Short mmCIF file of N, CA and C in Angstrom, two decimals:
data_model
loop_
_atom_site.label_atom_id
_atom_site.label_comp_id
_atom_site.label_asym_id
_atom_site.label_seq_id
_atom_site.Cartn_x
_atom_site.Cartn_y
_atom_site.Cartn_z
N GLN A 1 -41.16 -130.67 -27.17
CA GLN A 1 -40.70 -129.99 -25.96
C GLN A 1 -41.86 -129.26 -25.31
N VAL A 2 -41.84 -129.27 -24.00
CA VAL A 2 -42.85 -128.56 -23.20
C VAL A 2 -42.11 -127.64 -22.24
N GLN A 3 -42.59 -126.42 -22.14
CA GLN A 3 -42.06 -125.48 -21.17
C GLN A 3 -43.13 -125.18 -20.13
N LEU A 4 -42.72 -125.22 -18.87
CA LEU A 4 -43.62 -124.94 -17.76
C LEU A 4 -43.05 -123.78 -16.96
N VAL A 5 -43.85 -122.76 -16.74
CA VAL A 5 -43.40 -121.58 -16.00
C VAL A 5 -44.37 -121.31 -14.86
N GLU A 6 -43.87 -121.38 -13.63
CA GLU A 6 -44.69 -121.13 -12.46
C GLU A 6 -44.63 -119.66 -12.05
N SER A 7 -45.68 -119.23 -11.37
CA SER A 7 -45.72 -117.89 -10.80
C SER A 7 -46.61 -117.89 -9.57
N GLY A 8 -46.46 -116.86 -8.73
CA GLY A 8 -47.36 -116.69 -7.61
C GLY A 8 -46.80 -117.00 -6.24
N GLY A 9 -45.57 -117.40 -6.16
CA GLY A 9 -45.00 -117.71 -4.85
C GLY A 9 -44.77 -116.45 -4.02
N GLY A 10 -44.38 -116.64 -2.76
CA GLY A 10 -44.10 -115.49 -1.92
C GLY A 10 -44.09 -115.84 -0.45
N LEU A 11 -44.03 -114.79 0.36
CA LEU A 11 -44.02 -114.94 1.81
C LEU A 11 -45.39 -114.55 2.36
N VAL A 12 -45.99 -115.45 3.12
CA VAL A 12 -47.29 -115.17 3.73
C VAL A 12 -47.27 -115.63 5.18
N GLN A 13 -48.24 -115.12 5.94
CA GLN A 13 -48.37 -115.53 7.34
C GLN A 13 -49.21 -116.79 7.45
N PRO A 14 -49.06 -117.52 8.52
CA PRO A 14 -49.92 -118.70 8.73
C PRO A 14 -51.39 -118.32 8.67
N GLY A 15 -52.17 -119.17 8.02
CA GLY A 15 -53.59 -118.93 7.87
C GLY A 15 -53.96 -118.18 6.60
N ALA A 16 -52.98 -117.63 5.94
CA ALA A 16 -53.24 -116.86 4.73
C ALA A 16 -53.44 -117.78 3.52
N SER A 17 -53.76 -117.16 2.39
CA SER A 17 -53.97 -117.88 1.14
C SER A 17 -52.98 -117.40 0.09
N LEU A 18 -52.73 -118.28 -0.87
CA LEU A 18 -51.84 -117.96 -1.97
C LEU A 18 -52.27 -118.78 -3.16
N ARG A 19 -52.11 -118.21 -4.35
CA ARG A 19 -52.50 -118.93 -5.56
C ARG A 19 -51.29 -119.04 -6.48
N LEU A 20 -50.95 -120.26 -6.83
CA LEU A 20 -49.87 -120.52 -7.78
C LEU A 20 -50.46 -120.80 -9.14
N SER A 21 -49.72 -120.41 -10.16
CA SER A 21 -50.16 -120.67 -11.53
C SER A 21 -49.00 -121.25 -12.32
N CYS A 22 -49.32 -122.12 -13.26
CA CYS A 22 -48.32 -122.73 -14.13
C CYS A 22 -48.81 -122.62 -15.56
N ALA A 23 -48.00 -122.00 -16.38
CA ALA A 23 -48.34 -121.84 -17.80
C ALA A 23 -47.52 -122.82 -18.62
N ALA A 24 -48.21 -123.59 -19.44
CA ALA A 24 -47.55 -124.56 -20.31
C ALA A 24 -47.49 -124.03 -21.73
N SER A 25 -46.38 -124.26 -22.38
CA SER A 25 -46.24 -123.85 -23.78
C SER A 25 -45.43 -124.90 -24.52
N GLY A 26 -45.44 -124.79 -25.83
CA GLY A 26 -44.73 -125.78 -26.64
C GLY A 26 -45.68 -126.86 -27.12
N SER A 27 -45.19 -128.08 -27.21
CA SER A 27 -45.98 -129.20 -27.71
C SER A 27 -46.77 -129.82 -26.56
N ILE A 28 -47.98 -129.34 -26.34
CA ILE A 28 -48.77 -129.82 -25.21
C ILE A 28 -49.69 -130.96 -25.58
N PHE A 29 -49.81 -131.30 -26.88
CA PHE A 29 -50.62 -132.44 -27.26
C PHE A 29 -50.03 -133.70 -26.64
N GLY A 30 -50.89 -134.50 -26.03
CA GLY A 30 -50.41 -135.73 -25.43
C GLY A 30 -50.19 -135.64 -23.93
N ILE A 31 -50.38 -134.46 -23.36
CA ILE A 31 -50.29 -134.31 -21.91
C ILE A 31 -51.64 -134.67 -21.31
N ASN A 32 -51.69 -135.70 -20.52
CA ASN A 32 -52.96 -136.18 -19.98
C ASN A 32 -53.27 -135.64 -18.59
N SER A 33 -52.24 -135.26 -17.86
CA SER A 33 -52.46 -134.71 -16.53
C SER A 33 -51.34 -133.75 -16.19
N MET A 34 -51.61 -132.88 -15.22
CA MET A 34 -50.60 -131.96 -14.72
C MET A 34 -50.63 -131.98 -13.21
N SER A 35 -49.49 -131.72 -12.63
CA SER A 35 -49.37 -131.87 -11.18
C SER A 35 -48.56 -130.74 -10.58
N TRP A 36 -48.73 -130.60 -9.28
CA TRP A 36 -47.87 -129.75 -8.46
C TRP A 36 -47.14 -130.65 -7.46
N TYR A 37 -45.85 -130.45 -7.39
CA TYR A 37 -45.02 -131.09 -6.39
C TYR A 37 -44.40 -129.99 -5.51
N ARG A 38 -43.87 -130.40 -4.38
CA ARG A 38 -43.13 -129.45 -3.54
C ARG A 38 -41.96 -130.15 -2.87
N GLN A 39 -40.97 -129.35 -2.57
CA GLN A 39 -39.79 -129.87 -1.88
C GLN A 39 -39.39 -128.88 -0.80
N ALA A 40 -39.51 -129.33 0.44
CA ALA A 40 -39.10 -128.55 1.60
C ALA A 40 -37.61 -128.77 1.84
N PRO A 41 -36.97 -127.84 2.56
CA PRO A 41 -35.54 -128.00 2.85
C PRO A 41 -35.23 -129.35 3.49
N GLU A 42 -34.26 -130.02 2.95
CA GLU A 42 -33.77 -131.30 3.46
C GLU A 42 -34.83 -132.41 3.43
N LYS A 43 -35.81 -132.26 2.57
CA LYS A 43 -36.83 -133.30 2.41
C LYS A 43 -36.94 -133.69 0.94
N GLN A 44 -37.53 -134.85 0.71
CA GLN A 44 -37.72 -135.30 -0.66
C GLN A 44 -38.88 -134.56 -1.31
N ARG A 45 -38.81 -134.47 -2.61
CA ARG A 45 -39.91 -133.87 -3.36
C ARG A 45 -41.14 -134.75 -3.23
N GLU A 46 -42.30 -134.14 -3.02
CA GLU A 46 -43.53 -134.89 -2.85
C GLU A 46 -44.65 -134.34 -3.71
N LEU A 47 -45.55 -135.24 -4.08
CA LEU A 47 -46.71 -134.83 -4.87
C LEU A 47 -47.68 -134.08 -3.97
N VAL A 48 -48.14 -132.93 -4.44
CA VAL A 48 -49.13 -132.14 -3.70
C VAL A 48 -50.53 -132.38 -4.26
N ALA A 49 -50.65 -132.24 -5.57
CA ALA A 49 -51.96 -132.40 -6.21
C ALA A 49 -51.77 -132.65 -7.69
N SER A 50 -52.74 -133.32 -8.29
CA SER A 50 -52.69 -133.56 -9.73
C SER A 50 -54.11 -133.47 -10.29
N ILE A 51 -54.18 -133.21 -11.58
CA ILE A 51 -55.47 -133.11 -12.26
C ILE A 51 -55.34 -133.65 -13.67
N THR A 52 -56.33 -134.44 -14.08
CA THR A 52 -56.33 -135.00 -15.43
C THR A 52 -57.04 -134.07 -16.39
N ASN A 53 -56.94 -134.39 -17.68
CA ASN A 53 -57.66 -133.61 -18.69
C ASN A 53 -59.16 -133.62 -18.43
N GLY A 54 -59.64 -134.71 -17.87
CA GLY A 54 -61.07 -134.82 -17.60
C GLY A 54 -61.51 -134.16 -16.31
N GLY A 55 -60.53 -133.64 -15.57
CA GLY A 55 -60.89 -132.93 -14.34
C GLY A 55 -60.79 -133.74 -13.07
N SER A 56 -60.38 -134.99 -13.15
CA SER A 56 -60.20 -135.79 -11.94
C SER A 56 -58.99 -135.28 -11.17
N THR A 57 -59.16 -135.18 -9.86
CA THR A 57 -58.10 -134.62 -9.03
C THR A 57 -57.64 -135.60 -7.97
N ASN A 58 -56.42 -135.36 -7.52
CA ASN A 58 -55.83 -136.18 -6.46
C ASN A 58 -54.99 -135.26 -5.59
N TYR A 59 -55.10 -135.46 -4.26
CA TYR A 59 -54.38 -134.58 -3.33
C TYR A 59 -53.61 -135.39 -2.29
N ALA A 60 -52.50 -134.83 -1.85
CA ALA A 60 -51.81 -135.39 -0.71
C ALA A 60 -52.68 -135.21 0.53
N ASP A 61 -52.63 -136.16 1.44
CA ASP A 61 -53.45 -136.08 2.64
C ASP A 61 -53.21 -134.79 3.41
N SER A 62 -51.98 -134.32 3.39
CA SER A 62 -51.61 -133.14 4.18
C SER A 62 -52.24 -131.85 3.68
N VAL A 63 -52.76 -131.85 2.45
CA VAL A 63 -53.33 -130.62 1.90
C VAL A 63 -54.81 -130.74 1.58
N LYS A 64 -55.39 -131.92 1.75
CA LYS A 64 -56.81 -132.12 1.45
C LYS A 64 -57.66 -131.15 2.27
N GLY A 65 -58.61 -130.53 1.60
CA GLY A 65 -59.49 -129.58 2.26
C GLY A 65 -58.94 -128.18 2.33
N ARG A 66 -57.65 -128.01 2.02
CA ARG A 66 -57.03 -126.69 2.06
C ARG A 66 -56.58 -126.21 0.68
N PHE A 67 -56.12 -127.13 -0.15
CA PHE A 67 -55.61 -126.79 -1.48
C PHE A 67 -56.60 -127.26 -2.54
N THR A 68 -56.67 -126.51 -3.62
CA THR A 68 -57.50 -126.89 -4.76
C THR A 68 -56.72 -126.70 -6.05
N ILE A 69 -56.66 -127.76 -6.84
CA ILE A 69 -56.00 -127.68 -8.13
C ILE A 69 -57.05 -127.51 -9.22
N SER A 70 -56.75 -126.69 -10.20
CA SER A 70 -57.69 -126.48 -11.30
C SER A 70 -56.90 -126.31 -12.59
N ARG A 71 -57.59 -126.51 -13.69
CA ARG A 71 -56.89 -126.46 -14.98
C ARG A 71 -57.77 -125.75 -15.99
N GLU A 72 -57.16 -124.89 -16.75
CA GLU A 72 -57.85 -124.20 -17.82
C GLU A 72 -57.19 -124.64 -19.11
N ASN A 73 -57.78 -125.64 -19.75
CA ASN A 73 -57.15 -126.24 -20.92
C ASN A 73 -56.95 -125.23 -22.04
N ALA A 74 -57.95 -124.39 -22.24
CA ALA A 74 -57.84 -123.43 -23.33
C ALA A 74 -56.68 -122.47 -23.10
N LYS A 75 -56.43 -122.16 -21.83
CA LYS A 75 -55.35 -121.23 -21.51
C LYS A 75 -54.05 -121.95 -21.19
N LYS A 76 -54.12 -123.29 -21.25
CA LYS A 76 -52.92 -124.10 -21.01
C LYS A 76 -52.29 -123.76 -19.67
N THR A 77 -53.12 -123.58 -18.66
CA THR A 77 -52.61 -123.27 -17.34
C THR A 77 -53.19 -124.22 -16.29
N VAL A 78 -52.44 -124.41 -15.24
CA VAL A 78 -52.93 -125.14 -14.09
C VAL A 78 -52.64 -124.30 -12.86
N ALA A 79 -53.61 -124.21 -11.98
CA ALA A 79 -53.47 -123.37 -10.80
C ALA A 79 -53.57 -124.21 -9.53
N LEU A 80 -52.98 -123.68 -8.48
CA LEU A 80 -53.08 -124.31 -7.17
C LEU A 80 -53.48 -123.24 -6.17
N GLN A 81 -54.73 -123.31 -5.72
CA GLN A 81 -55.22 -122.39 -4.71
C GLN A 81 -54.91 -122.98 -3.35
N MET A 82 -54.14 -122.24 -2.56
CA MET A 82 -53.71 -122.74 -1.25
C MET A 82 -54.31 -121.86 -0.16
N ASN A 83 -55.15 -122.45 0.67
CA ASN A 83 -55.79 -121.74 1.77
C ASN A 83 -55.30 -122.29 3.10
N SER A 84 -55.52 -121.51 4.15
CA SER A 84 -55.14 -121.93 5.51
C SER A 84 -53.71 -122.46 5.54
N LEU A 85 -52.82 -121.68 4.99
CA LEU A 85 -51.44 -122.12 4.89
C LEU A 85 -50.79 -122.29 6.26
N LYS A 86 -49.93 -123.28 6.36
CA LYS A 86 -49.22 -123.60 7.60
C LYS A 86 -47.72 -123.48 7.36
N PRO A 87 -46.96 -123.27 8.43
CA PRO A 87 -45.50 -123.21 8.27
C PRO A 87 -44.93 -124.44 7.57
N GLU A 88 -45.54 -125.60 7.79
CA GLU A 88 -45.04 -126.82 7.16
C GLU A 88 -45.34 -126.88 5.67
N ASP A 89 -46.08 -125.92 5.15
CA ASP A 89 -46.28 -125.84 3.70
C ASP A 89 -45.12 -125.11 3.02
N THR A 90 -44.22 -124.56 3.80
CA THR A 90 -43.06 -123.88 3.22
C THR A 90 -42.24 -124.84 2.37
N ALA A 91 -42.03 -124.45 1.12
CA ALA A 91 -41.31 -125.33 0.18
C ALA A 91 -41.17 -124.61 -1.16
N VAL A 92 -40.38 -125.20 -2.01
CA VAL A 92 -40.37 -124.80 -3.42
C VAL A 92 -41.42 -125.67 -4.12
N TYR A 93 -42.31 -125.03 -4.83
CA TYR A 93 -43.40 -125.71 -5.51
C TYR A 93 -43.09 -125.80 -7.01
N TYR A 94 -43.23 -127.00 -7.54
CA TYR A 94 -42.90 -127.27 -8.93
C TYR A 94 -44.12 -127.74 -9.71
N CYS A 95 -44.23 -127.26 -10.90
CA CYS A 95 -45.24 -127.74 -11.84
C CYS A 95 -44.63 -128.90 -12.62
N TYR A 96 -45.44 -129.91 -12.90
CA TYR A 96 -44.94 -131.12 -13.55
C TYR A 96 -45.96 -131.67 -14.53
N CYS A 97 -45.46 -132.20 -15.62
CA CYS A 97 -46.30 -132.98 -16.53
C CYS A 97 -45.40 -133.99 -17.24
N SER A 98 -46.03 -134.94 -17.86
CA SER A 98 -45.28 -135.86 -18.71
C SER A 98 -45.98 -135.96 -20.05
N ARG A 99 -45.22 -136.16 -21.09
CA ARG A 99 -45.76 -136.23 -22.45
C ARG A 99 -45.09 -137.40 -23.14
N PHE A 100 -45.88 -138.40 -23.43
CA PHE A 100 -45.37 -139.62 -24.08
C PHE A 100 -44.19 -140.20 -23.29
N GLY A 101 -44.34 -140.18 -21.96
CA GLY A 101 -43.35 -140.79 -21.09
C GLY A 101 -42.16 -139.90 -20.76
N ILE A 102 -42.12 -138.70 -21.30
CA ILE A 102 -41.01 -137.78 -21.01
C ILE A 102 -41.47 -136.79 -19.94
N PRO A 103 -40.75 -136.70 -18.82
CA PRO A 103 -41.15 -135.78 -17.76
C PRO A 103 -40.67 -134.35 -18.03
N TYR A 104 -41.48 -133.40 -17.62
CA TYR A 104 -41.13 -131.99 -17.73
C TYR A 104 -41.41 -131.31 -16.40
N TRP A 105 -40.47 -130.48 -15.98
CA TRP A 105 -40.59 -129.75 -14.73
C TRP A 105 -40.41 -128.26 -14.95
N GLY A 106 -41.14 -127.46 -14.18
CA GLY A 106 -40.86 -126.06 -14.13
C GLY A 106 -39.68 -125.80 -13.22
N LYS A 107 -39.25 -124.55 -13.15
CA LYS A 107 -38.09 -124.22 -12.31
C LYS A 107 -38.46 -124.07 -10.84
N GLY A 108 -39.75 -123.93 -10.56
CA GLY A 108 -40.20 -123.85 -9.19
C GLY A 108 -40.38 -122.44 -8.67
N VAL A 109 -41.27 -122.30 -7.70
CA VAL A 109 -41.48 -121.04 -7.00
C VAL A 109 -41.44 -121.30 -5.50
N LEU A 110 -40.87 -120.36 -4.78
CA LEU A 110 -40.74 -120.51 -3.34
C LEU A 110 -41.97 -119.98 -2.63
N VAL A 111 -42.52 -120.80 -1.76
CA VAL A 111 -43.60 -120.40 -0.87
C VAL A 111 -43.08 -120.49 0.56
N THR A 112 -43.14 -119.38 1.26
CA THR A 112 -42.69 -119.34 2.65
C THR A 112 -43.85 -118.91 3.53
N VAL A 113 -44.16 -119.74 4.51
CA VAL A 113 -45.25 -119.44 5.44
C VAL A 113 -44.62 -119.22 6.81
N SER A 114 -44.65 -117.97 7.24
CA SER A 114 -43.98 -117.62 8.49
C SER A 114 -44.59 -116.36 9.07
N SER A 115 -44.60 -116.33 10.40
CA SER A 115 -45.07 -115.12 11.07
C SER A 115 -43.90 -114.20 11.39
#
């Protein structure tokens, strides 16, 4: 079993920055990558960014150049630094990983970008 707990969400103005963090606990052996997804109201959940154990990253086109994903293996955490936030970034952000084919999700944190 893997537990994922997100933190760092909140309400910010357009152009501001926010940092999300996800702490993993439990049986983390076998997790090769971790990701952030988001789901806006009335929209499907979408991949925002992912990072492998080796540090390779992947980003959605909509966040490239603004968001940075990082991972601290020793601390079993993955972070998402979000800069130049836009109203369209408003969503619930979820931490995700899979272990031996079993998916695990955090409960999500709400990010609201509004003036």
